[in-house]
């Protein structure tokens, strides 16, 4: 049953702080790569594994952890997840060796794998069902703010005060989120809450969504992983201009989150298709016009806006078409996104090693075009579908 509005909004705010914390902590080693490498006596590629290993854990653990904890009370599971985040981040901050830091990062990855499975269904359970899309968008504001505030400020703080200091700050933020969730979420819950089931369950639509998400994220990350060399080598920006450029992308992402939140409940399918189309147009335009600085700035902002909108739309659509438990369906979506992140980095790296950096925009655009085509075919797939029982697919089955 939904909470009183004021308490529900406060709980949602703490959930937003949690999303901000997870995204910041996941990517922070990239900004502090040289500082950590010098302090721990490791190569930059080894420090990069702190992010790669983290993402691998999220991919592998999301669905198993969601299934394992499916019948446990949501409040305790979420509080425990944030407690693990807090302790493991504190351990990262004091880690005397690379090995201990790496182990702590893997534990944080485990907590994130479970968090993204349960946080959206919990958030939507706090409000009436007709506001589901809007709630998911508000939850994602924390995700959108991390590239604008968390990562740049954490990097700046780490460069001037040492890389451990931002991890201490994130420890405090994680502890605050944990305490806020414990205080605000209801102690009792309805096990058959509508938020724990898809509002319009459809296995085929869910599979289409997962495929489109993985391919679309691969396309975006094929370009975005190597956006810095693209801006330097193709557009001709100086290194001093990179910060404002990435800020433009982050600001576009925040705008996309806010815009799509107003459309999700009325146009759930179109809210997924349109961002993929917009990313495709933006990437292909960068391939052809990336040498023009003003055009590039505008396109980078538009692509950032569209990708953030896509992430919110996919999560909202997951809660709608989940053929079984929304927790397990959300875990599948999280795995698809992280597979796309890893695949995009791999494809982009292969391209710049064999062709030119301009190719990442072209190939990225072709991949997102394929993802948009998959989503455009969704209504045809749904029309032809045979009746299937809930949880017919192993991915979305509830554990016995």
Tab-separated table of C-alpha atoms in Angstrom:
chain	number	residue	atom	x	y	z
A	1	UNK	CA	0.000	0.000	0.000
A	2	UNK	CA	1.415	3.430	-0.914
A	3	UNK	CA	2.868	5.508	1.921
A	4	UNK	CA	1.721	9.024	2.844
A	5	UNK	CA	2.982	11.369	0.141
A	6	UNK	CA	5.556	13.221	2.236
A	7	UNK	CA	7.103	10.029	3.602
A	8	UNK	CA	7.060	8.384	0.164
A	9	UNK	CA	8.838	11.389	-1.390
A	10	UNK	CA	11.475	11.315	1.350
A	11	UNK	CA	12.061	7.591	0.821
A	12	UNK	CA	12.342	8.154	-2.930
A	13	UNK	CA	14.903	10.896	-2.292
A	14	UNK	CA	17.056	8.483	-0.280
A	15	UNK	CA	16.719	5.910	-3.052
A	16	UNK	CA	17.939	8.621	-5.443
A	17	UNK	CA	20.937	9.220	-3.172
A	18	UNK	CA	21.616	5.484	-3.406
A	19	UNK	CA	21.580	5.492	-7.214
A	20	UNK	CA	23.896	8.511	-7.191
A	21	UNK	CA	26.263	6.679	-4.840
A	22	UNK	CA	26.387	3.455	-6.833
A	23	UNK	CA	27.043	5.149	-10.182
A	24	UNK	CA	29.692	7.449	-8.703
A	25	UNK	CA	31.486	4.641	-6.877
A	26	UNK	CA	31.438	2.378	-9.930
A	27	UNK	CA	33.111	4.885	-12.271
A	28	UNK	CA	35.237	6.911	-9.812
A	29	UNK	CA	38.439	4.849	-10.326
A	30	UNK	CA	38.485	5.981	-13.981
A	31	UNK	CA	38.912	9.627	-12.946
A	32	UNK	CA	41.465	8.675	-10.279
A	33	UNK	CA	43.266	6.108	-12.387
A	34	UNK	CA	46.734	7.677	-12.354
A	35	UNK	CA	46.506	8.688	-8.689
A	36	UNK	CA	45.550	5.177	-7.546
A	37	UNK	CA	48.144	3.577	-9.824
A	38	UNK	CA	50.956	5.730	-8.425
A	39	UNK	CA	49.903	5.243	-4.802
A	40	UNK	CA	49.542	1.446	-4.984
A	41	UNK	CA	52.403	0.876	-7.397
A	42	UNK	CA	50.255	-0.665	-10.125
A	43	UNK	CA	49.869	-0.082	-13.839
A	44	UNK	CA	47.001	1.954	-15.240
A	45	UNK	CA	45.557	-1.117	-16.934
A	46	UNK	CA	45.444	-2.920	-13.585
A	47	UNK	CA	43.566	-0.006	-12.028
A	48	UNK	CA	41.205	-0.132	-15.004
A	49	UNK	CA	40.333	-3.683	-13.963
A	50	UNK	CA	38.726	-2.194	-10.847
A	51	UNK	CA	35.924	-1.052	-13.152
A	52	UNK	CA	35.951	-4.019	-15.533
A	53	UNK	CA	35.783	-6.587	-12.729
A	54	UNK	CA	33.028	-4.597	-11.059
A	55	UNK	CA	30.907	-4.655	-14.219
A	56	UNK	CA	31.509	-8.382	-14.698
A	57	UNK	CA	30.221	-9.093	-11.205
A	58	UNK	CA	27.060	-7.079	-11.891
A	59	UNK	CA	26.399	-9.050	-15.089
A	60	UNK	CA	26.952	-12.459	-13.482
A	61	UNK	CA	25.293	-11.864	-10.114
A	62	UNK	CA	22.167	-9.808	-10.876
A	63	UNK	CA	19.736	-12.613	-11.711
A	64	UNK	CA	21.044	-15.188	-9.171
A	65	UNK	CA	20.906	-12.662	-6.317
A	66	UNK	CA	17.429	-11.485	-7.343
A	67	UNK	CA	16.176	-15.087	-7.320
A	68	UNK	CA	17.912	-15.881	-4.040
A	69	UNK	CA	16.368	-12.928	-2.182
A	70	UNK	CA	12.990	-12.836	-3.941
A	71	UNK	CA	10.929	-14.010	-0.943
A	72	UNK	CA	12.777	-11.942	1.675
A	73	UNK	CA	11.278	-8.667	3.010
A	74	UNK	CA	12.204	-5.804	0.689
A	75	UNK	CA	13.066	-3.345	3.464
A	76	UNK	CA	15.612	-5.667	5.032
A	77	UNK	CA	17.103	-6.668	1.678
A	78	UNK	CA	17.524	-3.058	0.543
A	79	UNK	CA	18.922	-1.952	3.893
A	80	UNK	CA	21.347	-4.875	3.861
A	81	UNK	CA	22.422	-4.036	0.318
A	82	UNK	CA	23.172	-0.435	1.265
A	83	UNK	CA	24.920	-1.618	4.427
A	84	UNK	CA	27.229	-3.789	2.320
A	85	UNK	CA	27.857	-0.816	0.022
A	86	UNK	CA	28.828	1.338	3.002
A	87	UNK	CA	31.165	-1.198	4.617
A	88	UNK	CA	32.842	-2.230	1.351
A	89	UNK	CA	33.357	1.402	0.302
A	90	UNK	CA	34.946	2.143	3.684
A	91	UNK	CA	37.193	-0.869	3.171
A	92	UNK	CA	38.131	0.499	-0.258
A	93	UNK	CA	39.102	3.808	1.331
A	94	UNK	CA	41.509	2.205	3.812
A	95	UNK	CA	42.740	-0.664	1.610
A	96	UNK	CA	46.536	-0.918	2.026
A	97	UNK	CA	47.001	-2.975	-1.133
A	98	UNK	CA	45.649	-3.334	-4.645
A	99	UNK	CA	44.410	-6.859	-3.897
A	100	UNK	CA	42.257	-5.718	-0.974
A	101	UNK	CA	40.922	-2.770	-2.966
A	102	UNK	CA	40.025	-5.112	-5.831
A	103	UNK	CA	38.219	-7.502	-3.458
A	104	UNK	CA	36.278	-4.646	-1.867
A	105	UNK	CA	35.232	-3.422	-5.311
A	106	UNK	CA	33.895	-6.873	-6.195
A	107	UNK	CA	31.784	-6.858	-3.017
A	108	UNK	CA	30.380	-3.437	-3.960
A	109	UNK	CA	29.606	-4.899	-7.395
A	110	UNK	CA	27.589	-7.656	-5.706
A	111	UNK	CA	25.587	-5.098	-3.762
A	112	UNK	CA	24.930	-3.090	-6.927
A	113	UNK	CA	23.800	-6.217	-8.780
A	114	UNK	CA	21.074	-6.722	-6.191
A	115	UNK	CA	20.275	-3.024	-5.746
A	116	UNK	CA	19.292	-2.407	-9.379
A	117	UNK	CA	17.057	-5.476	-9.262
A	118	UNK	CA	15.019	-4.345	-6.271
A	119	UNK	CA	15.217	-0.537	-6.152
A	120	UNK	CA	12.809	0.312	-9.035
A	121	UNK	CA	10.038	-2.057	-7.832
A	122	UNK	CA	10.432	-0.742	-4.276
A	123	UNK	CA	10.292	2.868	-5.462
A	124	UNK	CA	7.131	2.322	-7.498
A	125	UNK	CA	5.477	0.460	-4.611
A	126	UNK	CA	5.536	3.705	-2.592
A	127	UNK	CA	3.157	5.469	-4.987
A	128	UNK	CA	-0.121	4.736	-6.816
A	129	UNK	CA	0.342	2.529	-9.935
A	130	UNK	CA	-0.609	5.297	-12.375
A	131	UNK	CA	2.585	7.205	-11.444
A	132	UNK	CA	4.950	4.285	-12.090
A	133	UNK	CA	6.829	5.843	-15.016
A	134	UNK	CA	7.197	9.209	-13.313
A	135	UNK	CA	8.573	7.544	-10.177
A	136	UNK	CA	11.177	5.601	-12.167
A	137	UNK	CA	12.294	8.862	-13.780
A	138	UNK	CA	12.637	10.583	-10.412
A	139	UNK	CA	14.653	7.647	-9.136
A	140	UNK	CA	16.994	8.037	-12.115
A	141	UNK	CA	17.799	11.665	-11.281
A	142	UNK	CA	20.519	10.379	-8.968
A	143	UNK	CA	21.964	8.371	-11.852
A	144	UNK	CA	21.921	11.440	-14.102
A	145	UNK	CA	23.575	13.648	-11.484
A	146	UNK	CA	26.500	11.290	-10.891
A	147	UNK	CA	28.349	12.212	-14.134
A	148	UNK	CA	27.666	15.916	-13.524
A	149	UNK	CA	28.508	16.164	-9.819
A	150	UNK	CA	29.716	12.933	-8.275
A	151	UNK	CA	32.440	11.850	-10.659
A	152	UNK	CA	33.933	15.300	-11.485
A	153	UNK	CA	33.904	16.442	-7.851
A	154	UNK	CA	35.227	13.081	-6.659
A	155	UNK	CA	38.027	13.252	-9.202
A	156	UNK	CA	38.894	16.825	-8.230
A	157	UNK	CA	38.894	15.965	-4.529
A	158	UNK	CA	40.993	12.855	-5.105
A	159	UNK	CA	43.603	14.724	-7.120
A	160	UNK	CA	44.075	17.351	-4.395
A	161	UNK	CA	43.482	15.383	-1.168
A	162	UNK	CA	44.346	11.829	-2.185
A	163	UNK	CA	42.221	9.150	-3.844
A	164	UNK	CA	41.012	7.737	-0.510
A	165	UNK	CA	39.164	10.899	0.511
A	166	UNK	CA	36.350	10.664	-2.070
A	167	UNK	CA	35.791	7.052	-1.039
A	168	UNK	CA	35.376	8.204	2.570
A	169	UNK	CA	32.842	10.787	1.374
A	170	UNK	CA	30.923	8.118	-0.536
A	171	UNK	CA	31.004	5.908	2.566
A	172	UNK	CA	29.235	8.646	4.524
A	173	UNK	CA	26.707	9.121	1.730
A	174	UNK	CA	26.003	5.385	1.587
A	175	UNK	CA	25.512	5.253	5.359
A	176	UNK	CA	23.062	8.172	5.207
A	177	UNK	CA	21.072	6.430	2.451
A	178	UNK	CA	20.993	3.199	4.452
A	179	UNK	CA	19.736	4.908	7.614
A	180	UNK	CA	17.150	6.883	5.663
A	181	UNK	CA	15.773	3.744	4.011
A	182	UNK	CA	15.542	1.918	7.343
A	183	UNK	CA	13.664	4.833	8.881
A	184	UNK	CA	11.245	5.502	6.023
A	185	UNK	CA	10.320	2.233	4.339
A	186	UNK	CA	7.369	0.385	5.927
A	187	UNK	CA	8.242	-2.525	8.185
A	188	UNK	CA	5.422	-4.647	6.785
A	189	UNK	CA	4.739	-5.246	3.128
A	190	UNK	CA	2.212	-7.036	0.990
A	191	UNK	CA	3.958	-9.994	-0.645
A	192	UNK	CA	1.674	-9.855	-3.690
A	193	UNK	CA	2.083	-6.105	-4.147
A	194	UNK	CA	1.286	-5.024	-7.735
A	195	UNK	CA	4.733	-3.414	-7.927
A	196	UNK	CA	6.291	-6.878	-7.749
A	197	UNK	CA	4.493	-8.039	-10.907
A	198	UNK	CA	4.433	-6.613	-14.423
A	199	UNK	CA	1.365	-4.449	-15.001
A	200	UNK	CA	0.996	-5.881	-18.554
A	201	UNK	CA	3.090	-9.071	-18.485
A	202	UNK	CA	4.324	-10.174	-21.880
A	203	UNK	CA	7.271	-12.503	-22.354
A	204	UNK	CA	7.878	-11.622	-26.008
A	205	UNK	CA	7.831	-7.889	-25.384
A	206	UNK	CA	10.272	-8.398	-22.515
A	207	UNK	CA	12.683	-10.419	-24.681
A	208	UNK	CA	12.524	-7.745	-27.409
A	209	UNK	CA	13.265	-5.094	-24.785
A	210	UNK	CA	16.279	-6.998	-23.448
A	211	UNK	CA	17.745	-7.534	-26.919
A	212	UNK	CA	17.179	-3.918	-27.962
A	213	UNK	CA	18.703	-2.672	-24.707
A	214	UNK	CA	21.863	-4.767	-25.008
A	215	UNK	CA	22.414	-3.797	-28.662
A	216	UNK	CA	21.535	-0.135	-28.103
A	217	UNK	CA	23.841	0.241	-25.103
A	218	UNK	CA	26.615	-1.480	-27.060
A	219	UNK	CA	26.187	1.096	-29.802
A	220	UNK	CA	26.219	4.055	-27.441
A	221	UNK	CA	29.242	2.790	-25.496
A	222	UNK	CA	31.136	1.978	-28.706
A	223	UNK	CA	31.267	5.733	-29.174
A	224	UNK	CA	31.072	7.047	-25.620
A	225	UNK	CA	33.948	4.964	-24.247
A	226	UNK	CA	36.219	6.714	-26.748
A	227	UNK	CA	34.539	10.119	-26.814
A	228	UNK	CA	37.707	11.795	-25.512
A	229	UNK	CA	40.007	10.758	-28.414
A	230	UNK	CA	37.157	11.555	-30.838
A	231	UNK	CA	36.894	15.110	-29.492
A	232	UNK	CA	40.665	15.565	-29.521
A	233	UNK	CA	41.539	13.942	-32.857
A	234	UNK	CA	38.436	14.507	-34.992
A	235	UNK	CA	36.858	17.702	-33.641
A	236	UNK	CA	40.133	19.325	-32.662
A	237	UNK	CA	39.255	20.367	-29.119
A	238	UNK	CA	42.079	21.029	-26.685
A	239	UNK	CA	42.359	18.909	-23.563
A	240	UNK	CA	41.194	21.887	-21.497
A	241	UNK	CA	37.849	21.865	-23.305
A	242	UNK	CA	37.064	18.242	-22.471
A	243	UNK	CA	35.630	19.013	-19.039
A	244	UNK	CA	32.982	21.459	-20.324
A	245	UNK	CA	32.188	19.068	-23.192
A	246	UNK	CA	31.529	16.150	-20.853
A	247	UNK	CA	29.540	18.480	-18.614
A	248	UNK	CA	27.336	19.301	-21.635
A	249	UNK	CA	26.719	15.593	-22.102
A	250	UNK	CA	25.867	15.182	-18.426
A	251	UNK	CA	23.540	18.177	-18.448
A	252	UNK	CA	21.804	16.729	-21.484
A	253	UNK	CA	21.425	13.465	-19.581
A	254	UNK	CA	19.721	15.196	-16.663
A	255	UNK	CA	17.374	16.981	-19.066
A	256	UNK	CA	16.552	13.671	-20.769
A	257	UNK	CA	15.664	12.081	-17.452
A	258	UNK	CA	13.305	14.916	-16.561
A	259	UNK	CA	11.697	15.064	-20.014
A	260	UNK	CA	11.040	11.355	-20.432
A	261	UNK	CA	9.554	11.161	-16.935
A	262	UNK	CA	6.613	13.214	-18.155
A	263	UNK	CA	5.955	10.875	-21.087
A	264	UNK	CA	6.512	7.356	-19.758
A	265	UNK	CA	3.086	6.718	-18.273
A	266	UNK	CA	1.287	7.869	-21.452
A	267	UNK	CA	3.675	6.624	-24.162
A	268	UNK	CA	5.760	3.745	-22.721
A	269	UNK	CA	6.675	2.111	-26.055
A	270	UNK	CA	7.395	5.359	-27.920
A	271	UNK	CA	9.508	6.572	-24.987
A	272	UNK	CA	11.834	3.633	-25.659
A	273	UNK	CA	11.899	3.836	-29.464
A	274	UNK	CA	12.448	7.590	-29.797
A	275	UNK	CA	15.659	7.798	-27.711
A	276	UNK	CA	17.183	4.981	-29.765
A	277	UNK	CA	16.313	6.867	-32.938
A	278	UNK	CA	17.733	10.096	-31.531
A	279	UNK	CA	21.003	8.429	-30.514
A	280	UNK	CA	21.274	6.912	-33.997
A	281	UNK	CA	20.792	10.263	-35.707
A	282	UNK	CA	23.273	11.911	-33.336
A	283	UNK	CA	26.009	9.309	-33.824
A	284	UNK	CA	25.678	9.191	-37.608
A	285	UNK	CA	25.715	12.999	-37.689
A	286	UNK	CA	28.904	12.997	-35.607
A	287	UNK	CA	30.480	10.609	-38.098
A	288	UNK	CA	29.774	13.050	-40.910
A	289	UNK	CA	30.042	16.384	-39.103
A	290	UNK	CA	32.278	15.683	-36.129
A	291	UNK	CA	34.929	18.107	-37.355
A	292	UNK	CA	32.642	21.100	-36.666
A	293	UNK	CA	32.925	22.161	-33.040
A	294	UNK	CA	29.554	23.868	-32.532
A	295	UNK	CA	27.713	21.011	-34.211
A	296	UNK	CA	29.622	18.474	-32.121
A	297	UNK	CA	28.768	20.221	-28.845
A	298	UNK	CA	25.069	20.193	-29.744
A	299	UNK	CA	25.142	16.556	-30.841
A	300	UNK	CA	26.998	15.405	-27.716
A	301	UNK	CA	24.327	17.079	-25.556
A	302	UNK	CA	21.505	15.525	-27.600
A	303	UNK	CA	23.052	12.054	-27.407
A	304	UNK	CA	23.510	12.394	-23.633
A	305	UNK	CA	19.876	13.486	-23.325
A	306	UNK	CA	18.648	10.552	-25.411
A	307	UNK	CA	20.709	7.896	-23.620
A	308	UNK	CA	19.525	8.959	-20.172
A	309	UNK	CA	15.973	8.977	-21.470
A	310	UNK	CA	16.516	5.487	-22.876
A	311	UNK	CA	17.800	4.119	-19.563
A	312	UNK	CA	14.746	5.424	-17.715
A	313	UNK	CA	12.331	4.245	-20.413
A	314	UNK	CA	13.799	0.729	-20.471
A	315	UNK	CA	13.504	0.398	-16.697
A	316	UNK	CA	9.922	1.650	-16.737
A	317	UNK	CA	9.040	-0.648	-19.646
A	318	UNK	CA	10.579	-3.572	-17.751
A	319	UNK	CA	8.221	-2.998	-14.816
A	320	UNK	CA	5.327	-2.943	-17.275
A	321	UNK	CA	6.002	-6.033	-19.422
A	322	UNK	CA	7.874	-8.215	-16.882
A	323	UNK	CA	6.447	-11.706	-17.435
A	324	UNK	CA	6.989	-12.644	-13.809
A	325	UNK	CA	8.694	-10.990	-10.861
A	326	UNK	CA	9.709	-7.383	-11.533
A	327	UNK	CA	12.787	-7.939	-9.345
A	328	UNK	CA	14.096	-10.707	-11.578
A	329	UNK	CA	13.057	-8.883	-14.756
A	330	UNK	CA	14.935	-5.785	-13.540
A	331	UNK	CA	17.960	-7.989	-12.887
A	332	UNK	CA	17.793	-9.128	-16.516
A	333	UNK	CA	17.663	-5.523	-17.696
A	334	UNK	CA	20.635	-4.607	-15.502
A	335	UNK	CA	22.633	-7.509	-16.934
A	336	UNK	CA	21.719	-6.448	-20.487
A	337	UNK	CA	22.963	-2.915	-19.825
A	338	UNK	CA	26.234	-4.102	-18.339
A	339	UNK	CA	26.783	-6.538	-21.194
A	340	UNK	CA	26.270	-3.591	-23.550
A	341	UNK	CA	28.761	-1.494	-21.595
A	342	UNK	CA	31.445	-4.190	-21.793
A	343	UNK	CA	30.706	-5.033	-25.440
A	344	UNK	CA	30.753	-1.362	-26.452
A	345	UNK	CA	34.151	-0.821	-24.887
A	346	UNK	CA	35.464	-3.932	-26.656
A	347	UNK	CA	34.040	-3.010	-30.080
A	348	UNK	CA	35.253	0.574	-29.816
A	349	UNK	CA	38.708	-0.534	-28.789
A	350	UNK	CA	38.921	-2.948	-31.717
A	351	UNK	CA	37.847	-0.183	-34.109
A	352	UNK	CA	40.393	2.402	-33.023
A	353	UNK	CA	43.135	-0.241	-33.183
A	354	UNK	CA	42.282	-1.200	-36.764
A	355	UNK	CA	40.706	1.911	-38.345
A	356	UNK	CA	40.323	5.501	-37.131
A	357	UNK	CA	38.548	6.890	-34.105
A	358	UNK	CA	35.885	8.393	-36.400
A	359	UNK	CA	34.615	4.844	-37.022
A	360	UNK	CA	33.291	4.525	-33.459
A	361	UNK	CA	30.539	7.017	-34.282
A	362	UNK	CA	29.551	5.192	-37.473
A	363	UNK	CA	29.494	1.692	-35.977
A	364	UNK	CA	27.831	2.946	-32.813
A	365	UNK	CA	25.117	4.592	-34.893
A	366	UNK	CA	24.534	1.428	-36.934
A	367	UNK	CA	24.164	-0.634	-33.752
A	368	UNK	CA	21.659	1.767	-32.192
A	369	UNK	CA	19.777	1.802	-35.514
A	370	UNK	CA	19.527	-2.003	-35.283
A	371	UNK	CA	18.254	-1.680	-31.712
A	372	UNK	CA	15.642	0.869	-32.803
A	373	UNK	CA	14.519	-1.491	-35.561
A	374	UNK	CA	14.108	-4.294	-33.023
A	375	UNK	CA	11.899	-2.089	-30.860
A	376	UNK	CA	9.893	-0.923	-33.885
A	377	UNK	CA	9.068	-4.566	-34.580
A	378	UNK	CA	7.770	-5.129	-31.044
A	379	UNK	CA	4.064	-4.516	-31.887
A	380	UNK	CA	4.286	-7.097	-34.693
A	381	UNK	CA	5.852	-9.626	-32.355
A	382	UNK	CA	3.184	-8.991	-29.737
A	383	UNK	CA	0.350	-9.380	-32.288
A	384	UNK	CA	1.615	-12.793	-33.302
A	385	UNK	CA	2.381	-14.068	-29.849
A	386	UNK	CA	0.651	-17.110	-28.502
A	387	UNK	CA	-0.735	-17.049	-24.998
A	388	UNK	CA	2.056	-17.894	-22.575
A	389	UNK	CA	1.736	-18.494	-18.834
A	390	UNK	CA	3.416	-16.105	-16.432
A	391	UNK	CA	7.015	-16.996	-15.645
A	392	UNK	CA	7.176	-19.269	-18.702
A	393	UNK	CA	10.738	-18.217	-19.275
A	394	UNK	CA	13.426	-19.416	-16.903
A	395	UNK	CA	14.842	-15.905	-16.650
A	396	UNK	CA	11.682	-14.617	-14.984
A	397	UNK	CA	10.585	-17.632	-13.006
A	398	UNK	CA	10.089	-17.225	-9.303
A	399	UNK	CA	12.168	-19.617	-7.243
A	400	UNK	CA	10.241	-22.417	-5.614
